[in-house]
CSV table of C-alpha atoms and ligand atoms in Angstrom, one decimal:
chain,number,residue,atom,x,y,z
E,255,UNK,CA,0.0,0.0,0.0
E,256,UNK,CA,1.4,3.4,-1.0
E,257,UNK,CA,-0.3,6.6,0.6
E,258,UNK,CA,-0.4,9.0,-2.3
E,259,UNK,CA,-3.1,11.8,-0.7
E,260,UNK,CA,-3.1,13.2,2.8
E,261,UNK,CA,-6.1,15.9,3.2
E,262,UNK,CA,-5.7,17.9,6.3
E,263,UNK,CA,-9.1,20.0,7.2
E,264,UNK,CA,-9.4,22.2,10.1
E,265,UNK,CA,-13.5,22.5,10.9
E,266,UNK,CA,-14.8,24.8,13.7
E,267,UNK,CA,-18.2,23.4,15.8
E,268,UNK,CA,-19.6,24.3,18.8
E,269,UNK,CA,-20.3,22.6,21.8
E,270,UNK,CA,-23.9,21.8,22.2
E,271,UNK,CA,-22.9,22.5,26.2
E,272,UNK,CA,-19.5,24.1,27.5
E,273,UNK,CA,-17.1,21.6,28.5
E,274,UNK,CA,-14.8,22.4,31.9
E,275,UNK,CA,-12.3,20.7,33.0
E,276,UNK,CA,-9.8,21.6,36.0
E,277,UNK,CA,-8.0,23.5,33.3
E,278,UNK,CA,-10.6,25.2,31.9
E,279,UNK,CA,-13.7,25.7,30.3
E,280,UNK,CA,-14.0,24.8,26.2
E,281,UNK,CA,-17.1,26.3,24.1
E,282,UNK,CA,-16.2,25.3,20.7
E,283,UNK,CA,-13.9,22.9,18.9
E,284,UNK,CA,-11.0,23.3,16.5
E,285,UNK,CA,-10.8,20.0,14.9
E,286,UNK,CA,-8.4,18.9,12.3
E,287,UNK,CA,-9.7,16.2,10.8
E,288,UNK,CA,-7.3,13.7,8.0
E,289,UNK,CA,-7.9,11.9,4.1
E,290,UNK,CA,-5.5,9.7,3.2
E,291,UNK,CA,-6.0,8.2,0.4
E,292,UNK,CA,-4.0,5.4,-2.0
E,293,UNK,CA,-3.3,5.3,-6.0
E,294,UNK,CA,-6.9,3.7,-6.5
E,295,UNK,CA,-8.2,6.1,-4.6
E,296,UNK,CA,-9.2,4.1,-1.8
E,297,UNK,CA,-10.0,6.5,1.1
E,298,UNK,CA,-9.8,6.3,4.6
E,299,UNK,CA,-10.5,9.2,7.3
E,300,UNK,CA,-8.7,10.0,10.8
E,301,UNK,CA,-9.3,12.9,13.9
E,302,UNK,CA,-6.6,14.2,15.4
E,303,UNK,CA,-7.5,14.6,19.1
E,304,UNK,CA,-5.2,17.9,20.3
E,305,UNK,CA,-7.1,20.3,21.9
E,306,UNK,CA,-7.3,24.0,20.7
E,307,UNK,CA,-4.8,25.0,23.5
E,308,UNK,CA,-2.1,22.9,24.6
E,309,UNK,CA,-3.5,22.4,28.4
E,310,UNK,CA,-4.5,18.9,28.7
E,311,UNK,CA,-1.1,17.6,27.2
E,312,UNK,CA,1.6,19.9,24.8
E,313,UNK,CA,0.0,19.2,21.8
E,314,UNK,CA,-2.6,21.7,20.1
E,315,UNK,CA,-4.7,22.4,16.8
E,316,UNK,CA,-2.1,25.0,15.5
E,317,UNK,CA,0.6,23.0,16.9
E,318,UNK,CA,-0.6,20.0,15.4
E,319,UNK,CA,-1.6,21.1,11.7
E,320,UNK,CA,2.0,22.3,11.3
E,321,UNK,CA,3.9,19.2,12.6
E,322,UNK,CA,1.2,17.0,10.1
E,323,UNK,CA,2.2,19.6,7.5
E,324,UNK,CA,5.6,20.1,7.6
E,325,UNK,CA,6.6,17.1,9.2
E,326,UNK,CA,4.6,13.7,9.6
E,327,UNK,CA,2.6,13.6,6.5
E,328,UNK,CA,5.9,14.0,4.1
E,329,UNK,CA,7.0,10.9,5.8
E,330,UNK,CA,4.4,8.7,5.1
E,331,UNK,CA,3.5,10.3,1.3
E,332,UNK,CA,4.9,7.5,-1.2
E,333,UNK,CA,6.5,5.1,1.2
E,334,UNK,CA,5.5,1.3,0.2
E,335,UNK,CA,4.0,-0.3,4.0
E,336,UNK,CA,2.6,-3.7,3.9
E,337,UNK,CA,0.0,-2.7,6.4
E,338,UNK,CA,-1.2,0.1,8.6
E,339,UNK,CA,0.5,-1.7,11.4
E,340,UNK,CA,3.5,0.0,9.8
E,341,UNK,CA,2.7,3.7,10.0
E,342,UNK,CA,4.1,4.2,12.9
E,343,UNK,CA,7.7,3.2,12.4
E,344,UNK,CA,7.7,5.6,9.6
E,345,UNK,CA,7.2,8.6,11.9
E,346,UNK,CA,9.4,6.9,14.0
E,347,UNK,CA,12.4,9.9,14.3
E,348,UNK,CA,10.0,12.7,15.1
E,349,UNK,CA,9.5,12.2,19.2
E,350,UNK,CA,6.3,12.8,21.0
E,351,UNK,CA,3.6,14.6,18.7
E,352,UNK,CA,1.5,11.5,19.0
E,353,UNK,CA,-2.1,12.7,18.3
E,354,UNK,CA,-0.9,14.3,15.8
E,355,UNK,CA,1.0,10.8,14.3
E,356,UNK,CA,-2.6,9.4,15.3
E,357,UNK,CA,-4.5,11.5,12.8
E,358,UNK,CA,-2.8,10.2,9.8
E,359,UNK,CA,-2.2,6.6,11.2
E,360,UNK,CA,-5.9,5.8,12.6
E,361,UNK,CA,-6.8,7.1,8.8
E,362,UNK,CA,-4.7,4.5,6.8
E,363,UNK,CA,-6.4,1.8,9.5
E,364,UNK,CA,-9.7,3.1,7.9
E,365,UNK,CA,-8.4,3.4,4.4
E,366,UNK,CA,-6.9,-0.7,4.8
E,367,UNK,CA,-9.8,-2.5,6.7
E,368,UNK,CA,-12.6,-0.4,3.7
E,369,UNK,CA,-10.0,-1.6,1.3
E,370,UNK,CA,-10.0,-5.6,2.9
E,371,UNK,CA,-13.8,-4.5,2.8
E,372,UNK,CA,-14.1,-5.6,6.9
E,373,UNK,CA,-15.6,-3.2,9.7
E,374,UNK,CA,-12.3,-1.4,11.6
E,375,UNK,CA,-13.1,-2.9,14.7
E,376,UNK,CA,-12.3,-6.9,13.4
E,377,UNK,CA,-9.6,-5.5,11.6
E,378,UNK,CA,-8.1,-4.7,14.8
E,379,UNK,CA,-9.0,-8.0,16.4
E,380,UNK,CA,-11.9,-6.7,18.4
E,381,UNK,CA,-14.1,-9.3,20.3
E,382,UNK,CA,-16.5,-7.0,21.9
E,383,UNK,CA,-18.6,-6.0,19.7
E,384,UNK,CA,-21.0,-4.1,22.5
E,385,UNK,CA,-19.5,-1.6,24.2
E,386,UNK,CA,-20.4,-0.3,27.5
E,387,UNK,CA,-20.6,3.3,27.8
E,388,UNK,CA,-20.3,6.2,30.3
E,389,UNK,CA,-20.5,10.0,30.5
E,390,UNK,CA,-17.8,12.5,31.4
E,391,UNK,CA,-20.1,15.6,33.1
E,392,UNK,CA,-18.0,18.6,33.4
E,393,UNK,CA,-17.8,21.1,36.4
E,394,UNK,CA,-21.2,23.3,36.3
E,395,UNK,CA,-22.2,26.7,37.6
E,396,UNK,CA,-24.2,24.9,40.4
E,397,UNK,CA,-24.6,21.5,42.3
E,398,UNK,CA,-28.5,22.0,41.2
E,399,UNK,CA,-27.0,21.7,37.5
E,400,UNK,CA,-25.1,18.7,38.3
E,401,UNK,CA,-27.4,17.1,39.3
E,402,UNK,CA,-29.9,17.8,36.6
E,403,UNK,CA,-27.1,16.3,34.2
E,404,UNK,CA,-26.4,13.3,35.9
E,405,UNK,CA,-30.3,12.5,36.2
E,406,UNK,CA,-30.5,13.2,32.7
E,407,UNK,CA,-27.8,10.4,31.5
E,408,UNK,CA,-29.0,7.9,34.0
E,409,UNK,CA,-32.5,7.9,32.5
E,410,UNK,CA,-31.0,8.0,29.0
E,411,UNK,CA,-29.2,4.3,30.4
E,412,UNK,CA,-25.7,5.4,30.6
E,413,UNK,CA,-23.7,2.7,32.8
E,414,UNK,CA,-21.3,4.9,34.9
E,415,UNK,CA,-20.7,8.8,36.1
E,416,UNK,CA,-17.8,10.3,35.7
E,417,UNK,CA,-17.5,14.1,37.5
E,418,UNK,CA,-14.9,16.8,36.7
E,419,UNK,CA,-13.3,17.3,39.8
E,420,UNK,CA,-10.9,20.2,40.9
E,421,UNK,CA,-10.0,21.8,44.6
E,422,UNK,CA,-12.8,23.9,44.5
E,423,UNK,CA,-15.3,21.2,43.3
E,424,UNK,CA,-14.3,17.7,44.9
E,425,UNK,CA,-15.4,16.7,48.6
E,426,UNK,CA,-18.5,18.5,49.1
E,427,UNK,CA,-19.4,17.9,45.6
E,428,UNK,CA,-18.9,14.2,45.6
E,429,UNK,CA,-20.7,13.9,48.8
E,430,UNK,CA,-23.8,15.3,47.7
E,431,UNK,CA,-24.0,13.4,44.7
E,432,UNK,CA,-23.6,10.5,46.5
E,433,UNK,CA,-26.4,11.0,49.4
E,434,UNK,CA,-28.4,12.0,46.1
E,435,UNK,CA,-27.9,9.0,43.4
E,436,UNK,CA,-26.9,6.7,46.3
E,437,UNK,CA,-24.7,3.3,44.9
E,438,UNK,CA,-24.2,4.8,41.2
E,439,UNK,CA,-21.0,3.4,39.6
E,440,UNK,CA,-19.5,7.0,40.1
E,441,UNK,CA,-15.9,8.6,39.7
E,442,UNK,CA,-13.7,11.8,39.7
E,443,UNK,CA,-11.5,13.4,36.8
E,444,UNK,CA,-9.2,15.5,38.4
E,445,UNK,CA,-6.9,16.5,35.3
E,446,UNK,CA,-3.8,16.8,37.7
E,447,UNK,CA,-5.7,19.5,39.9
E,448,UNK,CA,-3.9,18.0,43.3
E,449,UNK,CA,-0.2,17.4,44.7
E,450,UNK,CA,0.8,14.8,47.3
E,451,UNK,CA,0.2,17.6,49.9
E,452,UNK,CA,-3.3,17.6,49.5
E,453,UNK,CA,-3.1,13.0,50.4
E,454,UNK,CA,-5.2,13.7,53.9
E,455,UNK,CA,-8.2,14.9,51.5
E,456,UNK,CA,-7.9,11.6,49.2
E,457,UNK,CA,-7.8,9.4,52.0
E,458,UNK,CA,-11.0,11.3,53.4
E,459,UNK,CA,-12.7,10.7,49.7
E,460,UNK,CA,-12.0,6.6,50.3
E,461,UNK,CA,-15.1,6.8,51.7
E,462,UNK,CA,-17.7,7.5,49.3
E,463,UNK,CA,-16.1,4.6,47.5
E,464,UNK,CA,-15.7,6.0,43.7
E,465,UNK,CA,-14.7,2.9,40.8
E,466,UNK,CA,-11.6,5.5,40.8
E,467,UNK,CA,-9.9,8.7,41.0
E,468,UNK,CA,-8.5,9.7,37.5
E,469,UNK,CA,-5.1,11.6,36.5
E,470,UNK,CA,-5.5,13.4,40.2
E,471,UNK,CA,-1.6,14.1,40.4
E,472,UNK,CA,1.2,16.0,37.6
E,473,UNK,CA,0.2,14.9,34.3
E,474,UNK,CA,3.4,13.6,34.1
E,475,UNK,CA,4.3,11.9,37.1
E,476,UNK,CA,4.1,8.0,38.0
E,477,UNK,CA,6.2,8.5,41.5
E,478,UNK,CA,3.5,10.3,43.2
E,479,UNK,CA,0.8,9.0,42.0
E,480,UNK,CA,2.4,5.7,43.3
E,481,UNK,CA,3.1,6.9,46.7
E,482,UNK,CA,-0.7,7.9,46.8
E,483,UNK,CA,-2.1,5.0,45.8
E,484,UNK,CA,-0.1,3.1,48.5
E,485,UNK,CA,-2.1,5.3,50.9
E,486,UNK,CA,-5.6,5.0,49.7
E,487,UNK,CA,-8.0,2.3,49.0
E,488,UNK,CA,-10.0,4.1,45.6
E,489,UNK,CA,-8.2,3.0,42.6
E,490,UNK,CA,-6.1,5.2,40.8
E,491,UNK,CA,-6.5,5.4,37.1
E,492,UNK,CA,-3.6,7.2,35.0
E,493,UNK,CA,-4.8,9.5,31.4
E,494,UNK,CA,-2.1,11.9,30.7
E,495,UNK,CA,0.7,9.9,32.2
E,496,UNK,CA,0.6,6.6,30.0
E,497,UNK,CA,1.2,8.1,26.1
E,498,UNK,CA,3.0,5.2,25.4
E,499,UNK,CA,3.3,0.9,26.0
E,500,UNK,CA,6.7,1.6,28.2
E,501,UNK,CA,4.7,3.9,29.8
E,502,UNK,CA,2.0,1.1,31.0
E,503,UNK,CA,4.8,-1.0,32.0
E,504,UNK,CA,6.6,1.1,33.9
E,505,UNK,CA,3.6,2.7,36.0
E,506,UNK,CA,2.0,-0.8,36.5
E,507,UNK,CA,5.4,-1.9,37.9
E,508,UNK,CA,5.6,1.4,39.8
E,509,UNK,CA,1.9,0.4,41.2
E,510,UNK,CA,1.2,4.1,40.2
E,511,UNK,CA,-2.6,3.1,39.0
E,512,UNK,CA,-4.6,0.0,39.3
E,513,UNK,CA,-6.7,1.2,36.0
E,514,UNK,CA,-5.4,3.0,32.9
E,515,UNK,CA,-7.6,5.3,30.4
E,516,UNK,CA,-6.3,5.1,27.1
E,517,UNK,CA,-6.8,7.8,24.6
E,518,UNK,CA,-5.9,6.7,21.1
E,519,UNK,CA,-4.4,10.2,20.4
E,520,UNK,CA,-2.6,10.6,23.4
E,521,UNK,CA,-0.4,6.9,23.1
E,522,UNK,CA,-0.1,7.8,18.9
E,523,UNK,CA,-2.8,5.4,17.6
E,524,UNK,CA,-4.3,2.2,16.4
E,525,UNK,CA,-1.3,-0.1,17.2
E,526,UNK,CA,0.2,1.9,19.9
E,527,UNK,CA,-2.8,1.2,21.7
E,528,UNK,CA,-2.6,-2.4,20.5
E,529,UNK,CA,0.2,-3.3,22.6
E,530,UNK,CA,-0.6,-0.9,25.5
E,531,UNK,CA,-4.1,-3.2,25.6
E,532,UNK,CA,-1.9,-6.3,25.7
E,533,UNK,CA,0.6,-5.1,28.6
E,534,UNK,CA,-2.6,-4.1,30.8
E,535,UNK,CA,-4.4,-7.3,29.9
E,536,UNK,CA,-1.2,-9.3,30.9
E,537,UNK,CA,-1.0,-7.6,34.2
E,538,UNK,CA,-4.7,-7.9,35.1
E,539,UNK,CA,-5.1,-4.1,34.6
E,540,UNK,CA,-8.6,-3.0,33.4
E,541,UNK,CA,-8.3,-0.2,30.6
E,542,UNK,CA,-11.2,1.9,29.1
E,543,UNK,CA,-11.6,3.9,25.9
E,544,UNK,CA,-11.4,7.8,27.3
E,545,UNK,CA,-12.4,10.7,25.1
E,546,UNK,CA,-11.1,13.9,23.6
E,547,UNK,CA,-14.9,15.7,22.9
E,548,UNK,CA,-14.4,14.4,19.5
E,549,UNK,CA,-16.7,14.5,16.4
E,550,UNK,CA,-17.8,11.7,14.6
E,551,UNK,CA,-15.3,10.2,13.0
E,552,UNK,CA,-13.3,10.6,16.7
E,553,UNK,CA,-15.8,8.7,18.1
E,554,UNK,CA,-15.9,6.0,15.7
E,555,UNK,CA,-12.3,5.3,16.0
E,556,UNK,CA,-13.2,4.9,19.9
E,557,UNK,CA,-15.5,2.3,19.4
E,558,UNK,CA,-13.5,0.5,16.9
E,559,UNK,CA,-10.9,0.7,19.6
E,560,UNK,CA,-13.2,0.1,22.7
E,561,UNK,CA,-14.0,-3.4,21.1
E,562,UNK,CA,-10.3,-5.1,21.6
E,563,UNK,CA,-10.6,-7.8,24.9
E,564,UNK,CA,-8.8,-5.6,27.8
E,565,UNK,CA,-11.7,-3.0,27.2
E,566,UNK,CA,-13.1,-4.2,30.1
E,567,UNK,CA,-14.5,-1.0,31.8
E,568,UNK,CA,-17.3,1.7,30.8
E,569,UNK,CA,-15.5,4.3,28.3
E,570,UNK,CA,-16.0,8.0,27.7
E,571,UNK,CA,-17.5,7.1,24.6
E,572,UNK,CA,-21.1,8.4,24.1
E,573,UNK,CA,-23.8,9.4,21.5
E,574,UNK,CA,-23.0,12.1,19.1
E,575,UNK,CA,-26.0,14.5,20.1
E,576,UNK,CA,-24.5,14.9,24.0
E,577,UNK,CA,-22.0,17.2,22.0
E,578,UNK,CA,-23.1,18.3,18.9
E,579,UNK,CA,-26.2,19.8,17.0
E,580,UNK,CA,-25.2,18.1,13.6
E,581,UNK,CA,-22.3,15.3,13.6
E,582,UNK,CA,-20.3,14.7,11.1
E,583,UNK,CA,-21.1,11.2,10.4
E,584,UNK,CA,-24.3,9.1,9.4
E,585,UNK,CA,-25.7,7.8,11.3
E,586,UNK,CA,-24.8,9.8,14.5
E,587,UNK,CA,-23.6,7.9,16.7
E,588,UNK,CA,-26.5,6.2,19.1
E,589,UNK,CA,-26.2,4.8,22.4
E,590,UNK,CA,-29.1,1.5,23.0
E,591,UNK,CA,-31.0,2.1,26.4
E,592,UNK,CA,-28.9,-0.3,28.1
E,593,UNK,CA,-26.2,2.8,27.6
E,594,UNK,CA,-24.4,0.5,24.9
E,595,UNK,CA,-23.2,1.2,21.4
E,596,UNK,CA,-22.9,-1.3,19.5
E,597,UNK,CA,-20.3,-1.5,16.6
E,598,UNK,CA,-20.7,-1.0,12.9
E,599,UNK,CA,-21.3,-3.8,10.3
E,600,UNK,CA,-20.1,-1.7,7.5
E,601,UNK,CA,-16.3,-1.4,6.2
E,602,UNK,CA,-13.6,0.8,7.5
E,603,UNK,CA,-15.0,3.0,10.9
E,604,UNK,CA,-18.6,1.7,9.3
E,605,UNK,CA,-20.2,5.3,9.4
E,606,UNK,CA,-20.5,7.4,6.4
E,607,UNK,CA,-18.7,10.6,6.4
E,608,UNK,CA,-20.6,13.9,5.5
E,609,UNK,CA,-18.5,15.6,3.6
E,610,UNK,CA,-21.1,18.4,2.2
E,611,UNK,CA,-21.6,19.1,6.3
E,612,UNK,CA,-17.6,19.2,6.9
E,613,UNK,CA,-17.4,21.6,3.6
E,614,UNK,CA,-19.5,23.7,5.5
E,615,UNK,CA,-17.6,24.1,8.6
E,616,UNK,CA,-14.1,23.8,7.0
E,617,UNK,CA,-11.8,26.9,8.6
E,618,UNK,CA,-8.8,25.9,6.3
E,619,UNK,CA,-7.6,22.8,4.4
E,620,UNK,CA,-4.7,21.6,3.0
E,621,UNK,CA,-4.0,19.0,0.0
E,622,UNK,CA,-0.3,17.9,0.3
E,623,UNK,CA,0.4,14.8,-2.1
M,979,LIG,O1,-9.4,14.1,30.9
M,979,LIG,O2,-10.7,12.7,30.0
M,979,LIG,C1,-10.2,13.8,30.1
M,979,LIG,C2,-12.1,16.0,27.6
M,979,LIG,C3,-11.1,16.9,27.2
M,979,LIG,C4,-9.8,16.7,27.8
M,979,LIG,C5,-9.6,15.7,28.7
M,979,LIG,C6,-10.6,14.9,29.1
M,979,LIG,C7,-11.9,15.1,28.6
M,979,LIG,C8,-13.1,14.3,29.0
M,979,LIG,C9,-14.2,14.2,28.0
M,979,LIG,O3,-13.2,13.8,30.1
M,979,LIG,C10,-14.5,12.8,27.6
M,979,LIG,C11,-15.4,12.8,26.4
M,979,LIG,O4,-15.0,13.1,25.2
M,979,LIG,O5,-16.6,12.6,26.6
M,980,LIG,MG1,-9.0,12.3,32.1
C-alpha cells in the first residue's frame, strides 16, 4: 500500500454545552480532521484529538496542523508499508507529537480495513462488539446543574458517572451526589488538579467509594501517583501519564494506578494502543476507551478501539448529540437504552462521512500529495 493523498481539514463546531475541566472551560472545537487516500483512490479518514490550547497535554490544533504539514505527512506520502501496522515506524524519528502521528495513522487503518472490505473494529482484532458506555459531566455553575445532568444520563441508560473534579469542586461535591444517586458506579477526573500535599483529602474521599480517582496528580508523574495509591483504598486510574506501551509497564510496575484510560491520540494510535491493551491485559489491569470531545469520525475510532478484549470498563465514549447539534457522520452515533453502542457492520469506521456538512464548517484545508 502506497499513501499518495493526505487531506488535512481544520472544521470549527460548537459545543452543544461548554465543557470544563480543571483546566478550563472549552465552548467550541477546532478540529483537524485527515484523508488519506491510496493510488486507487481508496480513502480512509482519521481525527486528530489535540485540543485548541495545549492544556490537557503539549499538543494543540495550531501545533498540530503544522507538525502534520511540515513534518509527519511528508514521511508517510509514497513510502511502500505492507499494512497500517507499519505507520508508525515511519514517523518513528520525530518524538512525541502522538495525536498528531494518530490522525494520519488511525486514517490508513480506515483506508486498509474499507480496502480488505471488513468493519475497523475486526480489523483490529476486536471481540466485543457491544461496548459499555459512560458520560464525562464537566464542572457546572451549580450542584442543582449537576445534578440535573447526571439524572439526565442515568434515565437515557448510561452505565457509569464520571465528575470533573478540581480543589474547588471535589469533597463537598462528591458527597452530595452520592447522598443524592446513592450506589451509582461513580468517579472523579481531576486533570492533575492536586499534589501529594493535598493525600489527607484523598484518603477522606475513600469513603464514598468512587470505581476511581482519574489523573489526580502531575500529568506527568508516575512516582507520586504511586506513593498515593499506596495510601488509599480508591483505585487510581492514569490518562495523561501513559502516552505510550513503556509507559503502561513502567507505571504498573511502579503500582502508580490499578486502572489505565487510554486515549488513542494521546499513546499515537491504532497499534500503539494495540500493545498498551496487551501489557494491561497481561498484568490484570482494566483499561477503558477515554475521550477527547471528538466528532464523529473521533468517536468511531473509539469504538472501533473500545472493542479489543482488555476494554473491560465503561468508556467515555457516548452518542454524538451529547456534543453536537449536527455530527459529522451518518448515522450519528447512538447509544441502546442499556447505555451501549454497539459496533458498525459496515467497512472501515462503518459510518459514512458527511462531507457536504464538513465543507460547511471547513476553517482551512490543505491537500499535500
Ligand atoms: O481528561 O478525560 C479527560 C475532555 C477533554 C480533555 C480531557 C478529558 C476530557 C473528557 C471528555 O473527560 C471525555 C469525552 O470526550 O466525553
Ligand atoms: Mg481524564
Amino acid at each position: 500500500m502506497i499513501i499518495k493523498l493526505i487531506e488535512l481539514v481544520e472544521i470549527k463546531m460548537p459545543l452543544v454545552s461548554f465543557f470544563e475541566t480543571s483546566f478550563g472551560r472549552t465552548y467550541e472545537r477546532r478540529i483537524i480532521l485527515t484523508r488519506v487516500a491510496d493510488k486507487e483512490n481508496n480513502e480512509g479518514w482519521g481525527e486528530c484529538t489535540a485540543g485548541e490550547t495545549p492544556s490537557y497535554c503539549e499538543e494543540w490544533t495550531d501545533g498540530c496542523w503544522s507538525v502534520l504539514r511540515e513534518i509527519l505527512a511528508p514521511m508517510v506520502l509514497d513510502k511502500e508499508i505492507e499494512s497500517a501496522s507499519q505507520v508508525w515506524d515511519l514517523m518513528k524519528q520525530v518524538r512525541g507529537n502522538r495525536m498528531a502521528k494518530a490522525a494520519i495513522e488511525t486514517a490508513v487503518w480506515d483506508l486498509e480495513a474499507k480496502k480488505l472490505n471488513v468493519p475497523l473494529w475486526k480489523h483490529l482484532g476486536g471481540t466485543n462488539r457491544e461496548i459499555a458506555c459512560g458520560v464525562s459531566i464537566g464542572i457546572q455553575d451549580s450542584v442543582e446543574q449537576l445534578f440535573r445532568k447526571i439524572q439526565t444520563e442515568l434515565d437515557v441508560g448510561y452505565k457509569r458517572i464520571k465528575i470533573k473534579i478540581a480543589p474547588h469542586w471535589d469533597f463537598e461535591i462528591i458527597r452530595q451526589v452520592r447522598e443524592k444517586f446513592g450506589n451509582i458506579l461513580l468517579m472523579g477526573d481531576a486533570n492533575s488538579a492536586y499534589s501529594l500535599s493535598d493525600i489527607d483529602l484523598f484518603k477522606r474521599m475513600d469513603a464514598f467509594c468512587l470505581m476511581m480517582f482519574e489523573q489526580p496528580l502531575a500529568h506527568d508523574d508516575m512516582l507520586d501517583h504511586s506513593k498515593l495509591q499506596r495510601e488509599i483504598e480508591t483505585p487510581i486510574c492514569l490518562d495523561e501519564s501513559i502516552r505510550s506501551p513503556e509507559d503502561a509497564r513502567k507505571a504498573i510496575e511502579l503500582g502508580a494506578c490499578k486502572i489505565i484510560n487510554v486515549k488513542l491520540g494521546r499513546v499515537g494510535g491504532h497499534a500503539q494502543t494495540r500493545l498498551v491493551e496487551t501489557i494491561a491485559r497481561e498484568n490484570s489491569i482494566p483499561i477503558w476507551c477515554g475521550g477527547m470531545l471528538e466528532s464523529g469520525i473521533g468517536r468511531a475510532h473509539n469504538i472501533a478501539m473500545s472493542t479489543l478484549k482488555g476494554f473491560t470498563l465503561p468508556g467515555d465514549v457516548s452518542a454524538s448529540k451529547r456534543y453536537w447539534h449536527e455530527d459529522i457522520i451518518e448515522p450519528e452515533v447512538l447509544v441502546t437504552e442499556n447505555g451501549t453502542i454497539i459496533a458498525p457492520v459496515k467497512a472501515g469506521i462503518g459510518f459514512e462521512v458527511k462531507r457536504e456538512r464538513i465543507d460547511k464548517i471547513t476553517v482551512r484545508k490543505k491537500e499535500l500529495k
